[in-house]
Amino acid sequence: MIGSPRHEGMMQRLLVGRMFQGRLLPESMRTADGGRVERRTDIRFSFDGADYLGCGGDTLASALLANGVHLVGRSMKYHRPRGIVAAGAEEPNALVAVVRGGGRTTPNLRATQVELFEGLEAHSQNRWPSLNTDLGALVALAAPLLPAGFYYKTMMGPRGLGLWHRVFEPLVRRAAGLGRAPRVADPDRYARYYAHCDVLVAGAGPAGIAAALAAGRGGARTILCDEQAEPGGALLSEIAALIDGIPAREWLAQSLAELAAMPHVRVMPRTTAFGCYPHNMVGLAERVTDHLAAPSPDQPRERLWRVRARRIVLATGAIERPLVFPGNDRPGVMLAGAAREYLLRWGVKVGSRVVIATACDTAYRAALDLATAGVAVKLVVDLRAAADGPLPQAARAAGIAVLAGGRVLGTHLRGKRLDSVLLGRGDDGRRRWFDCDALLMCNGWTPAVHLHAQARGALRWEGERGVFLPGEPAPGVESIGACNGATDLAMALAQGAASGGGAVPVVEGEVPALPGPAHVDAAVAGDAFVDFQNDVRADDVRQAVAEGFHAIEHVKRYTAGGLGTDQGKTGNMNLLALAAAARGTPIPELGTTTFRPPYTPVSFGTLAGPARGEMFDPVRTTPLHAQAVAEGAVFEDVGQWKRARYFPQAGEDMHAAVRREVATTRAAAGLFDASTLGKIEVVGPDAAIFLDRLYLNAIATLKPGRCRYGVMLSEAGFVMDDGVMARLAPDRFHVTTTTSGAAHVLAHMEDYRQTEWPELRVWLTSTTEHWAVLAVQGPRARDVLAPLVAGDISAAALPHMAVRDLKVAGIPARMMRVSFSGEQGFEVNAPARHAPALWDALRPRIAAAGGTVYGTEAMHVLRAEKGYIIVGQETDGTVTPGDLGMAIGRGKGDFIGRRSLARPDMLAADRRQLVGLLSDDPALVLEEGAQIVAQSAPPPGTKALGHVTSSYFSPALGRSIALALLAGGRERTGERLFVPLARGSIGVAVAAPVFLDPQGGRLHV
Amino acid sequence: MLLIPCPFCAMDRPEAEFRHAGEAHLTRPPDPAAADDAAWADFLYHRANPRGVIAERWRHVHGCGRFINVLRDTVSDRILASYRPGEKRP
């Protein structure tokens, strides 16, 4: 019974994956000999939980086919059963997840590219609960309701479509999409490499190998990469031709040996050239360990290569096109070239009784080779009116029936596999069902011009064959072989050798395939799929055009044809032909969609490389980090910095700790690490003029030994940064910036110094890392410091906003009387290496004075009580100094941003201005970002008058406070407004933005 | 990734060493207070953004730190020239 073709499919379904007397059953579809697999090694693998045997050298696809398994997945939209279509990277259907445990789950791998290894565990996707019983297939019953643009149309429904949002959308979202990402972190390592070479050859088929040989023999540093495990491309399934007098496979082996022996040539298998970028850079993704049963922990899983090549030679081959006919997506319908490759390379018969449908001569090669292998080739249906080239003639001579001018009208499924096809002749209406278990199709070949086009090479249309070929290339890029239109081995080798100026190999024994146009029936209807992966049918393409989506990019987006993991490698040209026919436009006028990297999907791990976790972004710590850790600080991230946020004592939460830190600082003293402040030393005879032109405030008139607050504007007039300008000498300033603005401010200054005012004699140095800053604030700050300082720091000698170089605890320090707390304040700048010693000297004195260390949270409350702004919190890039109540420095001429402040809009009375807000309930702390309105119950659509920018509980006032930007705010002082929150509307009173010590008495003591 | 010739370092360096700094040869009005609103808006916001050759500024931020001018074709990304600020557009 096993031998009877009638029952073969059924027996396979019963027995496949089952143990038989303790052994796995052998593969039923493997040939006795031939191919390049190692038949003596049995490799055990599983697919959807069933165990199988394969051979060394198999892909998952070839091993499944050897076991008679065609059904490997469900389609995305209609959940139709789908089989393996292709043999390479272009595979649209056979997407699997490979599970290796411990976060090593990779979804959406093409089974045609997954190398078999002992213990491989693979799963199909898009099915629930199982591949054989997929409830999602019920969706197919609703197919007429799911036309092109279904999602767009439905999502745009009126708000009343509650049923959609609650019921259908979650179902559709669950049913749609490809694969599932693993939920745990990827445990593997990924490496990054840079390389330079004279010649990079992408693709190690006949053309690529000939090109690499020519380049290598000429002494060029050469890289030859190929996406497959084994270099060779079409040579791997070439059994007839002779090259330079020896069989093609022997020529391949000799050539690879010669390349391997050249020290200046690197051959990289399992390496996809996925992107061609400007100025001759190519991205390569090298898969290092995925094919190994037990990868070494010392190896990275994949490597990302960035190769800069003097010359890029593209030998990326061509991709076979499917035919578009009803039922062309059944498991068992596949590309003829793929079937031939499975036979000759892996020794696998894709069926026992096959019918071939073609619009191209090359399918006859499959017919001849399959017949030779003992497969019953029942009929070749040639869609062309005449089939009389050398290859069709050879097929007829071998006794294969050929029906010219035929059509495929339908297919029939039994169980999960094709069991017959309905054929007809174009003209007479006769039709007949043919019994078969595989239907092989070929609609010509599409040159893989992806990399050429990514590099911005032009494309030219060749109408006779219905292909786009490389036109004018980018400089340094050339295409050879099938991707450049070569149709046979001799042409491919000749183009490859010519690219490197080498001798052209002589080919014998190859029956030529005559080129011809692709066949697309513009009226084909029903389940005639153009894009298998995205379930796009010919009907959908016509509908998209009928609805006005005329540009091919629009057709693509509306139908989803050409999206997905395969990016329409097999389907795009058919889609283009259908869209062109529907529009009545020639294909070249419609053009192609844009080719973008990557050619095939690249894992996020490869792109991220080592840049993840701790290596994602540098972590910056201050010179006092260890001291903060020892004090029990809780840290927060501020950009790349780790800053001490608060220092909780036993039993304290953040609020309790912050209240204590604030109150203690106001009552006695506080010590704060302000080292993250940006610092720039501005030096030179024109330093004062330079700063005067960059800041709102009058810097030129600042006396040496004095400090002044400075606000930097963008040329558009908006507040960009702020800080303190300390004039150390007539020609020397110590300028501080915000923590996050440091790099940007320096770049801004450099821009004006280098390009706008190159005549100014001024030099800039970042000193952020040089100086640690210990802020001592509070009424007892001077008491804490004075005994440690060699010099007078009395209010008379060192008043508020003065600066002196002094020794503190024996350490040379730059002492500034500045305050961001509203209290008597000192900021001691000490060289970073001395900062811990200075901290250790100050810390016991702070404690003895009844003071505290405090963190950024207390710093925020202290400054908010005083109404001091934080750039980026009170400002958002639309705030002018006037909005903040700041005036232009006296006697100033032009400075950056000044002209913009005179724009009419900058002077409008209803601009949002900085105000204070006091909520009716003093215990209630408003939410930052909350909107402010005039009514307690504003109707929907009411325009907000402003928003809350900062909000805290103020220990000094014993109540909550907030800062806000409010339209015409200064005129509204005393008004009662509302902050509508989800829990109800909060009444607030508008106040001045300075809540504490508006006269500044506490600063000057 | 572009290869940008730095006229100060006198060699081609990868784009990753640079930061783009917008269109080149914008002239800040010598007396901004005298510029009317339209002229000022032009200077602040209006850019040519050509299809074809653009003169643009880059800063060799991870190299010499200098601002440079580059002539680049926005279609092909070909770089035709690079030169120092203040020099005439070639």
PDB file of N, CA and C in Angstrom, chain A residues 268-318:
ATOM      1  N   MET A 268      32.931  34.296   3.248  1.00  0.00           N
ATOM      2  CA  MET A 268      32.050  34.317   4.421  1.00  0.00           C
ATOM      3  C   MET A 268      30.705  33.665   4.103  1.00  0.00           C
ATOM      4  N   PRO A 269      30.541  32.392   4.458  1.00  0.00           N
ATOM      5  CA  PRO A 269      29.225  31.779   4.306  1.00  0.00           C
ATOM      6  C   PRO A 269      28.298  32.258   5.427  1.00  0.00           C
ATOM      7  N   ARG A 270      27.019  31.939   5.324  1.00  0.00           N
ATOM      8  CA  ARG A 270      26.013  32.320   6.329  1.00  0.00           C
ATOM      9  C   ARG A 270      26.050  33.825   6.602  1.00  0.00           C
ATOM     10  N   THR A 271      26.380  34.581   5.586  1.00  0.00           N
ATOM     11  CA  THR A 271      26.544  36.026   5.766  1.00  0.00           C
ATOM     12  C   THR A 271      25.728  36.751   4.704  1.00  0.00           C
ATOM     13  N   THR A 272      24.692  37.452   5.142  1.00  0.00           N
ATOM     14  CA  THR A 272      23.801  38.147   4.220  1.00  0.00           C
ATOM     15  C   THR A 272      24.246  39.592   4.053  1.00  0.00           C
ATOM     16  N   ALA A 273      24.489  39.999   2.817  1.00  0.00           N
ATOM     17  CA  ALA A 273      24.678  41.425   2.547  1.00  0.00           C
ATOM     18  C   ALA A 273      23.274  42.016   2.534  1.00  0.00           C
ATOM     19  N   PHE A 274      22.885  42.638   3.653  1.00  0.00           N
ATOM     20  CA  PHE A 274      21.474  43.034   3.796  1.00  0.00           C
ATOM     21  C   PHE A 274      21.216  44.471   3.395  1.00  0.00           C
ATOM     22  N   GLY A 275      22.281  45.268   3.281  1.00  0.00           N
ATOM     23  CA  GLY A 275      22.034  46.667   2.952  1.00  0.00           C
ATOM     24  C   GLY A 275      23.221  47.287   2.253  1.00  0.00           C
ATOM     25  N   CYS A 276      22.928  48.117   1.262  1.00  0.00           N
ATOM     26  CA  CYS A 276      23.963  48.828   0.523  1.00  0.00           C
ATOM     27  C   CYS A 276      23.758  50.308   0.824  1.00  0.00           C
ATOM     28  N   TYR A 277      24.730  50.938   1.448  1.00  0.00           N
ATOM     29  CA  TYR A 277      24.569  52.285   1.957  1.00  0.00           C
ATOM     30  C   TYR A 277      25.485  53.246   1.209  1.00  0.00           C
ATOM     31  N   PRO A 278      25.284  54.562   1.415  1.00  0.00           N
ATOM     32  CA  PRO A 278      26.066  55.523   0.642  1.00  0.00           C
ATOM     33  C   PRO A 278      27.571  55.326   0.842  1.00  0.00           C
ATOM     34  N   HIS A 279      28.297  55.780  -0.138  1.00  0.00           N
ATOM     35  CA  HIS A 279      29.754  55.796  -0.122  1.00  0.00           C
ATOM     36  C   HIS A 279      30.327  54.408   0.113  1.00  0.00           C
ATOM     37  N   ASN A 280      29.736  53.454  -0.607  1.00  0.00           N
ATOM     38  CA  ASN A 280      30.283  52.097  -0.677  1.00  0.00           C
ATOM     39  C   ASN A 280      30.352  51.379   0.659  1.00  0.00           C
ATOM     40  N   MET A 281      29.373  51.582   1.475  1.00  0.00           N
ATOM     41  CA  MET A 281      29.331  50.791   2.695  1.00  0.00           C
ATOM     42  C   MET A 281      28.251  49.719   2.573  1.00  0.00           C
ATOM     43  N   VAL A 282      28.602  48.509   2.953  1.00  0.00           N
ATOM     44  CA  VAL A 282      27.666  47.395   2.897  1.00  0.00           C
ATOM     45  C   VAL A 282      27.535  46.817   4.304  1.00  0.00           C
ATOM     46  N   GLY A 283      26.287  46.537   4.676  1.00  0.00           N
ATOM     47  CA  GLY A 283      26.046  45.888   5.964  1.00  0.00           C
ATOM     48  C   GLY A 283      25.933  44.386   5.764  1.00  0.00           C
ATOM     49  N   LEU A 284      26.692  43.624   6.547  1.00  0.00           N
ATOM     50  CA  LEU A 284      26.629  42.169   6.479  1.00  0.00           C
ATOM     51  C   LEU A 284      26.157  41.635   7.818  1.00  0.00           C
ATOM     52  N   ALA A 285      25.266  40.660   7.777  1.00  0.00           N
ATOM     53  CA  ALA A 285      24.850  39.966   8.997  1.00  0.00           C
ATOM     54  C   ALA A 285      25.374  38.534   8.906  1.00  0.00           C
ATOM     55  N   GLU A 286      26.285  38.203   9.796  1.00  0.00           N
ATOM     56  CA  GLU A 286      26.892  36.869   9.783  1.00  0.00           C
ATOM     57  C   GLU A 286      26.290  36.042  10.920  1.00  0.00           C
ATOM     58  N   ARG A 287      25.733  34.898  10.573  1.00  0.00           N
ATOM     59  CA  ARG A 287      25.161  34.000  11.588  1.00  0.00           C
ATOM     60  C   ARG A 287      26.229  32.993  11.993  1.00  0.00           C
ATOM     61  N   VAL A 288      26.671  33.075  13.233  1.00  0.00           N
ATOM     62  CA  VAL A 288      27.848  32.310  13.645  1.00  0.00           C
ATOM     63  C   VAL A 288      27.476  30.971  14.264  1.00  0.00           C
ATOM     64  N   THR A 289      26.454  30.939  15.103  1.00  0.00           N
ATOM     65  CA  THR A 289      26.213  29.716  15.889  1.00  0.00           C
ATOM     66  C   THR A 289      24.831  29.097  15.696  1.00  0.00           C
ATOM     67  N   ASP A 290      23.940  29.740  14.951  1.00  0.00           N
ATOM     68  CA  ASP A 290      22.562  29.247  14.891  1.00  0.00           C
ATOM     69  C   ASP A 290      22.442  27.839  14.306  1.00  0.00           C
ATOM     70  N   HIS A 291      23.443  27.414  13.544  1.00  0.00           N
ATOM     71  CA  HIS A 291      23.349  26.101  12.902  1.00  0.00           C
ATOM     72  C   HIS A 291      23.968  25.008  13.766  1.00  0.00           C
ATOM     73  N   LEU A 292      24.493  25.368  14.929  1.00  0.00           N
ATOM     74  CA  LEU A 292      25.197  24.388  15.758  1.00  0.00           C
ATOM     75  C   LEU A 292      24.272  23.818  16.827  1.00  0.00           C
ATOM     76  N   ALA A 293      24.390  22.503  17.039  1.00  0.00           N
ATOM     77  CA  ALA A 293      23.569  21.876  18.079  1.00  0.00           C
ATOM     78  C   ALA A 293      24.010  22.342  19.455  1.00  0.00           C
ATOM     79  N   ALA A 294      25.311  22.529  19.641  1.00  0.00           N
ATOM     80  CA  ALA A 294      25.822  22.951  20.947  1.00  0.00           C
ATOM     81  C   ALA A 294      26.795  24.105  20.738  1.00  0.00           C
ATOM     82  N   PRO A 295      26.300  25.329  20.601  1.00  0.00           N
ATOM     83  CA  PRO A 295      27.187  26.467  20.342  1.00  0.00           C
ATOM     84  C   PRO A 295      28.155  26.698  21.496  1.00  0.00           C
ATOM     85  N   SER A 296      29.343  27.114  21.152  1.00  0.00           N
ATOM     86  CA  SER A 296      30.313  27.449  22.194  1.00  0.00           C
ATOM     87  C   SER A 296      29.876  28.748  22.875  1.00  0.00           C
ATOM     88  N   PRO A 297      29.968  28.796  24.197  1.00  0.00           N
ATOM     89  CA  PRO A 297      29.590  30.044  24.881  1.00  0.00           C
ATOM     90  C   PRO A 297      30.570  31.177  24.581  1.00  0.00           C
ATOM     91  N   ASP A 298      31.731  30.841  24.005  1.00  0.00           N
ATOM     92  CA  ASP A 298      32.720  31.876  23.709  1.00  0.00           C
ATOM     93  C   ASP A 298      32.437  32.609  22.409  1.00  0.00           C
ATOM     94  N   GLN A 299      31.515  32.066  21.618  1.00  0.00           N
ATOM     95  CA  GLN A 299      31.272  32.690  20.318  1.00  0.00           C
ATOM     96  C   GLN A 299      30.055  33.591  20.368  1.00  0.00           C
ATOM     97  N   PRO A 300      30.109  34.703  19.633  1.00  0.00           N
ATOM     98  CA  PRO A 300      28.884  35.499  19.512  1.00  0.00           C
ATOM     99  C   PRO A 300      27.905  34.741  18.629  1.00  0.00           C
ATOM    100  N   ARG A 301      26.625  35.049  18.816  1.00  0.00           N
ATOM    101  CA  ARG A 301      25.631  34.372  17.985  1.00  0.00           C
ATOM    102  C   ARG A 301      25.655  34.898  16.553  1.00  0.00           C
ATOM    103  N   GLU A 302      25.739  36.219  16.433  1.00  0.00           N
ATOM    104  CA  GLU A 302      25.798  36.816  15.100  1.00  0.00           C
ATOM    105  C   GLU A 302      26.775  37.974  15.134  1.00  0.00           C
ATOM    106  N   ARG A 303      27.250  38.333  13.961  1.00  0.00           N
ATOM    107  CA  ARG A 303      28.138  39.488  13.848  1.00  0.00           C
ATOM    108  C   ARG A 303      27.574  40.460  12.817  1.00  0.00           C
ATOM    109  N   LEU A 304      27.619  41.726  13.170  1.00  0.00           N
ATOM    110  CA  LEU A 304      27.265  42.779  12.209  1.00  0.00           C
ATOM    111  C   LEU A 304      28.566  43.331  11.635  1.00  0.00           C
ATOM    112  N   TRP A 305      28.694  43.262  10.338  1.00  0.00           N
ATOM    113  CA  TRP A 305      29.886  43.783   9.667  1.00  0.00           C
ATOM    114  C   TRP A 305      29.523  45.050   8.915  1.00  0.00           C
ATOM    115  N   ARG A 306      30.347  46.050   9.101  1.00  0.00           N
ATOM    116  CA  ARG A 306      30.212  47.244   8.264  1.00  0.00           C
ATOM    117  C   ARG A 306      31.445  47.305   7.383  1.00  0.00           C
ATOM    118  N   VAL A 307      31.227  47.034   6.117  1.00  0.00           N
ATOM    119  CA  VAL A 307      32.355  46.891   5.194  1.00  0.00           C
ATOM    120  C   VAL A 307      32.387  48.090   4.261  1.00  0.00           C
ATOM    121  N   ARG A 308      33.528  48.739   4.211  1.00  0.00           N
ATOM    122  CA  ARG A 308      33.712  49.820   3.242  1.00  0.00           C
ATOM    123  C   ARG A 308      34.576  49.258   2.123  1.00  0.00           C
ATOM    124  N   ALA A 309      34.006  49.175   0.927  1.00  0.00           N
ATOM    125  CA  ALA A 309      34.704  48.527  -0.186  1.00  0.00           C
ATOM    126  C   ALA A 309      34.967  49.543  -1.285  1.00  0.00           C
ATOM    127  N   ARG A 310      36.143  49.461  -1.881  1.00  0.00           N
ATOM    128  CA  ARG A 310      36.409  50.332  -3.037  1.00  0.00           C
ATOM    129  C   ARG A 310      35.435  50.013  -4.165  1.00  0.00           C
ATOM    130  N   ARG A 311      35.203  48.695  -4.336  1.00  0.00           N
ATOM    131  CA  ARG A 311      34.318  48.257  -5.401  1.00  0.00           C
ATOM    132  C   ARG A 311      33.328  47.259  -4.807  1.00  0.00           C
ATOM    133  N   ILE A 312      32.057  47.418  -5.126  1.00  0.00           N
ATOM    134  CA  ILE A 312      31.040  46.466  -4.667  1.00  0.00           C
ATOM    135  C   ILE A 312      30.529  45.716  -5.892  1.00  0.00           C
ATOM    136  N   VAL A 313      30.669  44.409  -5.863  1.00  0.00           N
ATOM    137  CA  VAL A 313      30.200  43.585  -6.985  1.00  0.00           C
ATOM    138  C   VAL A 313      28.993  42.797  -6.489  1.00  0.00           C
ATOM    139  N   LEU A 314      27.858  43.070  -7.096  1.00  0.00           N
ATOM    140  CA  LEU A 314      26.628  42.416  -6.675  1.00  0.00           C
ATOM    141  C   LEU A 314      26.357  41.219  -7.570  1.00  0.00           C
ATOM    142  N   ALA A 315      26.288  40.048  -6.954  1.00  0.00           N
ATOM    143  CA  ALA A 315      26.007  38.814  -7.693  1.00  0.00           C
ATOM    144  C   ALA A 315      24.919  38.082  -6.933  1.00  0.00           C
ATOM    145  N   THR A 316      23.782  38.754  -6.802  1.00  0.00           N
ATOM    146  CA  THR A 316      22.749  38.310  -5.873  1.00  0.00           C
ATOM    147  C   THR A 316      21.693  37.428  -6.526  1.00  0.00           C
ATOM    148  N   GLY A 317      21.866  37.110  -7.818  1.00  0.00           N
ATOM    149  CA  GLY A 317      20.984  36.116  -8.439  1.00  0.00           C
ATOM    150  C   GLY A 317      19.623  36.646  -8.831  1.00  0.00           C
ATOM    151  N   ALA A 318      18.720  35.726  -9.061  1.00  0.00           N
ATOM    152  CA  ALA A 318      17.362  36.074  -9.470  1.00  0.00           C
ATOM    153  C   ALA A 318      16.385  35.229  -8.665  1.00  0.00           C
TER     154      ALA A 318
END
